[in-house]
PDB file of C-alpha atoms in Angstrom:
ATOM      1  CA  SER A   1     -15.591  -2.720  10.315  1.00  0.00           C
ATOM      2  CA  GLN A   2     -11.881  -2.058  10.426  1.00  0.00           C
ATOM      3  CA  LYS A   3     -11.096   1.589  10.105  1.00  0.00           C
ATOM      4  CA  ILE A   4      -7.884   3.561   9.789  1.00  0.00           C
ATOM      5  CA  GLU A   5      -7.759   7.311  10.196  1.00  0.00           C
ATOM      6  CA  GLN A   6      -4.972   9.600   9.164  1.00  0.00           C
ATOM      7  CA  ASN A   7      -5.041  13.386   9.209  1.00  0.00           C
ATOM      8  CA  SER A   8      -6.915  14.219   6.042  1.00  0.00           C
ATOM      9  CA  GLU A   9      -5.715  17.800   6.172  1.00  0.00           C
ATOM     10  CA  ALA A  10      -2.342  18.583   4.680  1.00  0.00           C
ATOM     11  CA  LEU A  11       0.454  19.228   7.146  1.00  0.00           C
ATOM     12  CA  ASN A  12       2.732  22.199   6.437  1.00  0.00           C
ATOM     13  CA  ILE A  13       5.903  22.606   8.469  1.00  0.00           C
ATOM     14  CA  GLN A  14       9.080  24.637   8.239  1.00  0.00           C
ATOM     15  CA  GLU A  15      12.291  23.042   7.065  1.00  0.00           C
ATOM     16  CA  GLY A  16      14.345  21.730   9.963  1.00  0.00           C
ATOM     17  CA  LYS A  17      11.356  21.074  12.200  1.00  0.00           C
ATOM     18  CA  THR A  18      10.013  17.668  13.210  1.00  0.00           C
ATOM     19  CA  ALA A  19       6.936  16.466  11.361  1.00  0.00           C
ATOM     20  CA  THR A  20       4.572  14.194  13.294  1.00  0.00           C
ATOM     21  CA  LEU A  21       1.892  12.228  11.475  1.00  0.00           C
ATOM     22  CA  THR A  22      -0.828  10.221  13.191  1.00  0.00           C
ATOM     23  CA  CYS A  23      -2.469   6.921  12.330  1.00  0.00           C
ATOM     24  CA  ASN A  24      -5.428   5.798  14.448  1.00  0.00           C
ATOM     25  CA  TYR A  25      -7.286   2.542  13.989  1.00  0.00           C
ATOM     26  CA  THR A  26     -10.394   0.880  15.388  1.00  0.00           C
ATOM     27  CA  ASN A  27     -11.956  -2.554  15.545  1.00  0.00           C
ATOM     28  CA  TYR A  28      -8.741  -4.414  15.002  1.00  0.00           C
ATOM     29  CA  SER A  29      -5.579  -5.581  16.766  1.00  0.00           C
ATOM     30  CA  PRO A  30      -2.885  -5.670  14.095  1.00  0.00           C
ATOM     31  CA  ALA A  31       0.293  -7.625  14.608  1.00  0.00           C
ATOM     32  CA  TYR A  32       2.181  -5.254  12.326  1.00  0.00           C
ATOM     33  CA  LEU A  33       1.920  -1.750  11.042  1.00  0.00           C
ATOM     34  CA  GLN A  34       3.767  -0.218   8.110  1.00  0.00           C
ATOM     35  CA  TRP A  35       4.437   3.279   6.849  1.00  0.00           C
ATOM     36  CA  TYR A  36       4.877   4.175   3.187  1.00  0.00           C
ATOM     37  CA  ARG A  37       5.705   7.305   1.259  1.00  0.00           C
ATOM     38  CA  GLN A  38       3.894   8.090  -1.980  1.00  0.00           C
ATOM     39  CA  ASP A  39       4.765  10.786  -4.475  1.00  0.00           C
ATOM     40  CA  PRO A  40       2.149  12.001  -7.001  1.00  0.00           C
ATOM     41  CA  GLY A  41       1.496   9.470  -9.757  1.00  0.00           C
ATOM     42  CA  ARG A  42       3.918   6.926  -8.294  1.00  0.00           C
ATOM     43  CA  GLY A  43       3.563   3.729  -6.294  1.00  0.00           C
ATOM     44  CA  PRO A  44       4.044   3.775  -2.505  1.00  0.00           C
ATOM     45  CA  VAL A  45       7.555   3.230  -1.194  1.00  0.00           C
ATOM     46  CA  PHE A  46       8.076   1.172   1.965  1.00  0.00           C
ATOM     47  CA  LEU A  47       9.659   3.090   4.861  1.00  0.00           C
ATOM     48  CA  LEU A  48       9.265   1.239   8.155  1.00  0.00           C
ATOM     49  CA  LEU A  49       7.534  -1.771   9.693  1.00  0.00           C
ATOM     50  CA  ILE A  50       6.816  -2.071  13.410  1.00  0.00           C
ATOM     51  CA  ARG A  51       5.493  -5.096  15.277  1.00  0.00           C
ATOM     52  CA  GLU A  52       2.942  -5.056  18.085  1.00  0.00           C
ATOM     53  CA  ASN A  53       5.584  -5.936  20.673  1.00  0.00           C
ATOM     54  CA  GLU A  54       7.828  -3.057  19.592  1.00  0.00           C
ATOM     55  CA  LYS A  55       7.154   0.356  21.035  1.00  0.00           C
ATOM     56  CA  GLU A  56       9.464   2.295  18.743  1.00  0.00           C
ATOM     57  CA  LYS A  57      11.451   1.841  15.556  1.00  0.00           C
ATOM     58  CA  ARG A  58      14.010   4.180  14.005  1.00  0.00           C
ATOM     59  CA  LYS A  59      15.638   4.537  10.623  1.00  0.00           C
ATOM     60  CA  GLU A  60      17.870   7.508   9.986  1.00  0.00           C
ATOM     61  CA  ARG A  61      15.636  10.602  10.467  1.00  0.00           C
ATOM     62  CA  LEU A  62      12.470   8.530  10.742  1.00  0.00           C
ATOM     63  CA  LYS A  63      10.857   7.225  13.920  1.00  0.00           C
ATOM     64  CA  VAL A  64       7.681   5.221  14.354  1.00  0.00           C
ATOM     65  CA  THR A  65       5.855   4.444  17.578  1.00  0.00           C
ATOM     66  CA  PHE A  66       3.116   1.884  18.054  1.00  0.00           C
ATOM     67  CA  ASP A  67       0.724   2.090  21.020  1.00  0.00           C
ATOM     68  CA  THR A  68      -1.626  -0.894  20.934  1.00  0.00           C
ATOM     69  CA  THR A  69      -3.545   0.411  23.963  1.00  0.00           C
ATOM     70  CA  LEU A  70      -4.333   3.729  22.300  1.00  0.00           C
ATOM     71  CA  LYS A  71      -4.610   1.994  18.909  1.00  0.00           C
ATOM     72  CA  GLN A  72      -2.327   4.609  17.448  1.00  0.00           C
ATOM     73  CA  SER A  73       0.932   4.933  15.568  1.00  0.00           C
ATOM     74  CA  LEU A  74       2.941   8.130  15.282  1.00  0.00           C
ATOM     75  CA  PHE A  75       5.391   8.747  12.456  1.00  0.00           C
ATOM     76  CA  HIS A  76       8.089  11.357  12.985  1.00  0.00           C
ATOM     77  CA  ILE A  77      10.493  12.931  10.516  1.00  0.00           C
ATOM     78  CA  THR A  78      13.201  14.926  12.273  1.00  0.00           C
ATOM     79  CA  ALA A  79      15.155  17.745  10.636  1.00  0.00           C
ATOM     80  CA  SER A  80      12.609  17.771   7.826  1.00  0.00           C
ATOM     81  CA  GLN A  81      13.629  18.819   4.323  1.00  0.00           C
ATOM     82  CA  PRO A  82      11.620  20.004   1.306  1.00  0.00           C
ATOM     83  CA  ALA A  83      12.451  16.638  -0.319  1.00  0.00           C
ATOM     84  CA  ASP A  84      10.367  14.973   2.418  1.00  0.00           C
ATOM     85  CA  SER A  85       7.231  16.542   0.939  1.00  0.00           C
ATOM     86  CA  ALA A  86       4.940  13.682  -0.084  1.00  0.00           C
ATOM     87  CA  THR A  87       1.891  11.733   1.057  1.00  0.00           C
ATOM     88  CA  TYR A  88       2.534   9.293   3.881  1.00  0.00           C
ATOM     89  CA  LEU A  89       0.378   6.191   4.232  1.00  0.00           C
ATOM     90  CA  CYS A  90       0.007   3.831   7.159  1.00  0.00           C
ATOM     91  CA  ALA A  91      -1.080   0.241   6.599  1.00  0.00           C
ATOM     92  CA  LEU A  92      -2.290  -2.384   9.054  1.00  0.00           C
ATOM     93  CA  ASP A  93      -1.806  -6.101   8.747  1.00  0.00           C
ATOM     94  CA  THR A  94      -5.104  -7.956   9.148  1.00  0.00           C
ATOM     95  CA  GLY A  95      -3.511 -11.317   9.893  1.00  0.00           C
ATOM     96  CA  THR A  96      -4.842 -12.800   6.674  1.00  0.00           C
ATOM     97  CA  TYR A  97      -2.100 -11.705   4.317  1.00  0.00           C
ATOM     98  CA  LYS A  98      -3.712  -8.441   3.410  1.00  0.00           C
ATOM     99  CA  TYR A  99      -3.114  -4.900   4.506  1.00  0.00           C
ATOM    100  CA  ILE A 100      -5.580  -2.074   5.000  1.00  0.00           C
ATOM    101  CA  PHE A 101      -4.253   1.351   4.075  1.00  0.00           C
ATOM    102  CA  GLY A 102      -5.246   4.705   5.449  1.00  0.00           C
ATOM    103  CA  THR A 103      -6.068   7.579   3.110  1.00  0.00           C
ATOM    104  CA  GLY A 104      -2.693   9.184   3.778  1.00  0.00           C
ATOM    105  CA  THR A 105      -1.512  12.548   5.054  1.00  0.00           C
ATOM    106  CA  ARG A 106       0.032  15.031   2.651  1.00  0.00           C
ATOM    107  CA  LEU A 107       3.137  16.634   4.109  1.00  0.00           C
ATOM    108  CA  LYS A 108       4.647  19.817   2.735  1.00  0.00           C
ATOM    109  CA  VAL A 109       7.977  21.025   4.086  1.00  0.00           C
ATOM    110  CA  LEU A 110       8.478  24.716   3.461  1.00  0.00           C
ATOM    111  CA  ALA A 111      11.962  26.035   2.712  1.00  0.00           C
TER     112      ALA A 111
ATOM    113  CA  GLU B   1      13.324   1.867  -8.024  1.00  0.00           C
ATOM    114  CA  THR B   2      11.863  -1.320  -6.590  1.00  0.00           C
ATOM    115  CA  GLY B   3      12.337  -3.681  -9.515  1.00  0.00           C
ATOM    116  CA  VAL B   4       8.576  -4.207  -9.794  1.00  0.00           C
ATOM    117  CA  THR B   5       7.310  -3.338 -13.242  1.00  0.00           C
ATOM    118  CA  GLN B   6       3.774  -2.873 -14.515  1.00  0.00           C
ATOM    119  CA  SER B   7       2.306  -2.557 -17.972  1.00  0.00           C
ATOM    120  CA  PRO B   8       0.796  -0.655 -19.532  1.00  0.00           C
ATOM    121  CA  THR B   9       1.436   2.699 -17.888  1.00  0.00           C
ATOM    122  CA  HIS B  10      -1.831   4.221 -19.016  1.00  0.00           C
ATOM    123  CA  LEU B  11      -4.964   2.726 -20.518  1.00  0.00           C
ATOM    124  CA  ILE B  12      -8.264   4.086 -21.719  1.00  0.00           C
ATOM    125  CA  LYS B  13     -11.203   1.713 -22.059  1.00  0.00           C
ATOM    126  CA  THR B  14     -14.908   1.968 -22.698  1.00  0.00           C
ATOM    127  CA  ARG B  15     -17.559   0.880 -20.222  1.00  0.00           C
ATOM    128  CA  GLY B  16     -18.383  -2.806 -20.651  1.00  0.00           C
ATOM    129  CA  GLN B  17     -14.987  -3.736 -22.068  1.00  0.00           C
ATOM    130  CA  GLN B  18     -12.429  -6.037 -20.473  1.00  0.00           C
ATOM    131  CA  VAL B  19      -8.868  -5.172 -19.463  1.00  0.00           C
ATOM    132  CA  THR B  20      -5.733  -7.096 -18.487  1.00  0.00           C
ATOM    133  CA  LEU B  21      -2.982  -5.474 -16.455  1.00  0.00           C
ATOM    134  CA  ARG B  22       0.426  -7.060 -15.959  1.00  0.00           C
ATOM    135  CA  CYS B  23       3.012  -7.064 -13.198  1.00  0.00           C
ATOM    136  CA  SER B  24       6.511  -8.479 -12.895  1.00  0.00           C
ATOM    137  CA  SER B  25       7.547  -8.974  -9.314  1.00  0.00           C
ATOM    138  CA  GLN B  26      10.904  -8.213  -7.778  1.00  0.00           C
ATOM    139  CA  SER B  27      13.476 -10.961  -8.142  1.00  0.00           C
ATOM    140  CA  GLY B  28      13.167 -13.534  -5.351  1.00  0.00           C
ATOM    141  CA  HIS B  29       9.651 -12.502  -4.331  1.00  0.00           C
ATOM    142  CA  ASN B  30       6.941 -15.165  -4.433  1.00  0.00           C
ATOM    143  CA  THR B  31       3.862 -13.080  -3.598  1.00  0.00           C
ATOM    144  CA  VAL B  32       2.000 -10.431  -5.524  1.00  0.00           C
ATOM    145  CA  SER B  33      -0.811  -8.259  -4.200  1.00  0.00           C
ATOM    146  CA  TRP B  34      -3.026  -6.005  -6.285  1.00  0.00           C
ATOM    147  CA  TYR B  35      -4.513  -2.733  -5.115  1.00  0.00           C
ATOM    148  CA  GLN B  36      -6.908  -0.154  -6.540  1.00  0.00           C
ATOM    149  CA  GLN B  37      -6.237   3.464  -5.642  1.00  0.00           C
ATOM    150  CA  ALA B  38      -8.811   6.137  -6.424  1.00  0.00           C
ATOM    151  CA  LEU B  39      -7.735   9.753  -6.474  1.00  0.00           C
ATOM    152  CA  GLY B  40      -7.146  11.090  -2.979  1.00  0.00           C
ATOM    153  CA  GLN B  41      -7.638   7.683  -1.364  1.00  0.00           C
ATOM    154  CA  GLY B  42      -5.363   5.023   0.012  1.00  0.00           C
ATOM    155  CA  PRO B  43      -4.779   1.767  -1.879  1.00  0.00           C
ATOM    156  CA  GLN B  44      -7.644  -0.732  -1.542  1.00  0.00           C
ATOM    157  CA  PHE B  45      -6.648  -4.401  -1.425  1.00  0.00           C
ATOM    158  CA  ILE B  46      -8.072  -6.441  -4.313  1.00  0.00           C
ATOM    159  CA  PHE B  47      -6.363  -9.823  -3.840  1.00  0.00           C
ATOM    160  CA  GLN B  48      -3.067 -11.542  -3.252  1.00  0.00           C
ATOM    161  CA  TYR B  49      -1.404 -14.449  -5.035  1.00  0.00           C
ATOM    162  CA  TYR B  50       1.117 -16.719  -3.392  1.00  0.00           C
ATOM    163  CA  ARG B  51       2.798 -19.444  -5.413  1.00  0.00           C
ATOM    164  CA  GLU B  52       0.160 -19.240  -8.135  1.00  0.00           C
ATOM    165  CA  GLU B  53      -2.862 -19.471  -5.824  1.00  0.00           C
ATOM    166  CA  GLU B  54      -5.178 -16.754  -4.533  1.00  0.00           C
ATOM    167  CA  ASN B  55      -4.230 -16.211  -0.907  1.00  0.00           C
ATOM    168  CA  GLY B  56      -6.754 -13.584   0.156  1.00  0.00           C
ATOM    169  CA  ARG B  57      -9.308 -11.270  -1.359  1.00  0.00           C
ATOM    170  CA  GLY B  58     -10.734  -7.852  -0.539  1.00  0.00           C
ATOM    171  CA  ASN B  59     -14.255  -6.557  -1.137  1.00  0.00           C
ATOM    172  CA  PHE B  60     -14.184  -6.643  -4.915  1.00  0.00           C
ATOM    173  CA  PRO B  61     -16.706  -8.402  -7.165  1.00  0.00           C
ATOM    174  CA  PRO B  62     -15.846 -11.572  -9.121  1.00  0.00           C
ATOM    175  CA  ARG B  63     -15.359  -9.583 -12.322  1.00  0.00           C
ATOM    176  CA  PHE B  64     -11.959  -8.749 -10.813  1.00  0.00           C
ATOM    177  CA  SER B  65      -9.821 -11.838 -11.288  1.00  0.00           C
ATOM    178  CA  GLY B  66      -6.151 -12.645 -11.417  1.00  0.00           C
ATOM    179  CA  LEU B  67      -3.424 -15.084 -12.208  1.00  0.00           C
ATOM    180  CA  GLN B  68       0.090 -15.697 -11.007  1.00  0.00           C
ATOM    181  CA  PHE B  69       2.562 -17.522 -13.219  1.00  0.00           C
ATOM    182  CA  PRO B  70       5.408 -19.905 -12.295  1.00  0.00           C
ATOM    183  CA  ASN B  71       7.904 -17.020 -12.548  1.00  0.00           C
ATOM    184  CA  TYR B  72       5.694 -15.152 -10.015  1.00  0.00           C
ATOM    185  CA  SER B  73       4.606 -12.481 -12.465  1.00  0.00           C
ATOM    186  CA  SER B  74       0.909 -11.719 -12.321  1.00  0.00           C
ATOM    187  CA  GLU B  75      -2.102 -10.451 -14.224  1.00  0.00           C
ATOM    188  CA  LEU B  76      -5.183  -8.582 -13.085  1.00  0.00           C
ATOM    189  CA  ASN B  77      -8.255  -8.971 -15.268  1.00  0.00           C
ATOM    190  CA  VAL B  78     -11.326  -6.802 -14.989  1.00  0.00           C
ATOM    191  CA  ASN B  79     -14.450  -7.690 -16.961  1.00  0.00           C
ATOM    192  CA  ALA B  80     -17.481  -5.543 -17.741  1.00  0.00           C
ATOM    193  CA  LEU B  81     -15.692  -2.316 -16.896  1.00  0.00           C
ATOM    194  CA  GLU B  82     -17.619   0.365 -15.047  1.00  0.00           C
ATOM    195  CA  LEU B  83     -16.899   4.071 -14.795  1.00  0.00           C
ATOM    196  CA  ASP B  84     -15.981   3.631 -11.098  1.00  0.00           C
ATOM    197  CA  ASP B  85     -13.191   1.271 -12.088  1.00  0.00           C
ATOM    198  CA  SER B  86     -11.184   4.303 -13.199  1.00  0.00           C
ATOM    199  CA  ALA B  87      -8.216   4.378 -10.823  1.00  0.00           C
ATOM    200  CA  LEU B  88      -4.526   3.705 -10.392  1.00  0.00           C
ATOM    201  CA  TYR B  89      -3.920  -0.046 -10.174  1.00  0.00           C
ATOM    202  CA  LEU B  90      -0.892  -1.013  -8.152  1.00  0.00           C
ATOM    203  CA  CYS B  91       0.821  -4.310  -7.754  1.00  0.00           C
ATOM    204  CA  ALA B  92       3.141  -5.038  -4.873  1.00  0.00           C
ATOM    205  CA  SER B  93       5.539  -7.924  -4.495  1.00  0.00           C
ATOM    206  CA  SER B  94       6.800  -9.390  -1.250  1.00  0.00           C
ATOM    207  CA  LEU B  95       8.412 -12.503   0.140  1.00  0.00           C
ATOM    208  CA  GLU B  96       5.959 -14.469   2.260  1.00  0.00           C
ATOM    209  CA  GLY B  97       6.734 -17.180   4.741  1.00  0.00           C
ATOM    210  CA  ARG B  98       5.576 -18.465   8.083  1.00  0.00           C
ATOM    211  CA  GLY B  99       5.911 -16.105  10.991  1.00  0.00           C
ATOM    212  CA  HIS B 100       7.220 -13.092   9.131  1.00  0.00           C
ATOM    213  CA  ALA B 101       5.831  -9.693   8.317  1.00  0.00           C
ATOM    214  CA  TYR B 102       6.805  -8.395   4.959  1.00  0.00           C
ATOM    215  CA  GLU B 103       7.312  -5.029   3.454  1.00  0.00           C
ATOM    216  CA  GLN B 104       5.728  -4.674   0.069  1.00  0.00           C
ATOM    217  CA  TYR B 105       7.506  -3.291  -2.955  1.00  0.00           C
ATOM    218  CA  PHE B 106       5.143  -1.447  -5.247  1.00  0.00           C
ATOM    219  CA  GLY B 107       5.309  -0.945  -8.971  1.00  0.00           C
ATOM    220  CA  PRO B 108       4.641   2.435 -10.592  1.00  0.00           C
ATOM    221  CA  GLY B 109       1.016   1.535 -11.288  1.00  0.00           C
ATOM    222  CA  THR B 110      -1.277   1.463 -14.295  1.00  0.00           C
ATOM    223  CA  ARG B 111      -3.626   4.411 -14.696  1.00  0.00           C
ATOM    224  CA  LEU B 112      -6.933   3.072 -16.040  1.00  0.00           C
ATOM    225  CA  THR B 113      -9.563   5.447 -17.355  1.00  0.00           C
ATOM    226  CA  VAL B 114     -13.005   4.090 -18.211  1.00  0.00           C
ATOM    227  CA  THR B 115     -15.191   6.294 -20.392  1.00  0.00           C
TER     228      THR B 115
END
């Protein structure tokens, strides 16, 4: 079955450093991959979408890479700030108008 | 804020009862997807409605059903509630069309507790 893995352990980094989150998937070849941010008790907020023919996408301090050979996406936040602390979710398109979400990685940026 | 609203915010029901959750999509969006999110887990896709028809369904039993109205708002109905149905229910609106990938705009969710 389709499976998405994100680091289940929380990631703690110092303010100003680059945070790198990983999303690995198996048994599927998605055309698109998305990253969302979720704060406790709130709905996810869309951050970035990357297509299978795009290697990298950037938006302000955010960067996403998509390696279809490794079946992996990396999500980077540069110059991280305490306000970036949240859970980050990756989601794969299944080609049938539904997305499969990972369990998310909780990021904590320490001041 | 995304412009997607959900009601109610919180709900407590008893096992065996039925519940209806509501979602108003963002202006201009014609598609609504519903997700169930258990604590510590990612959202699980329940189903999607596009122009008032079910457009895809996840691994949820038939007691989970939905509707989409002409104004693209939507309802999620759950019959014969079970304790495991306790979760955050999220709706997400998007604009679907041929050949495009769409970001989804989520509402704040409805927290359902089944006792």
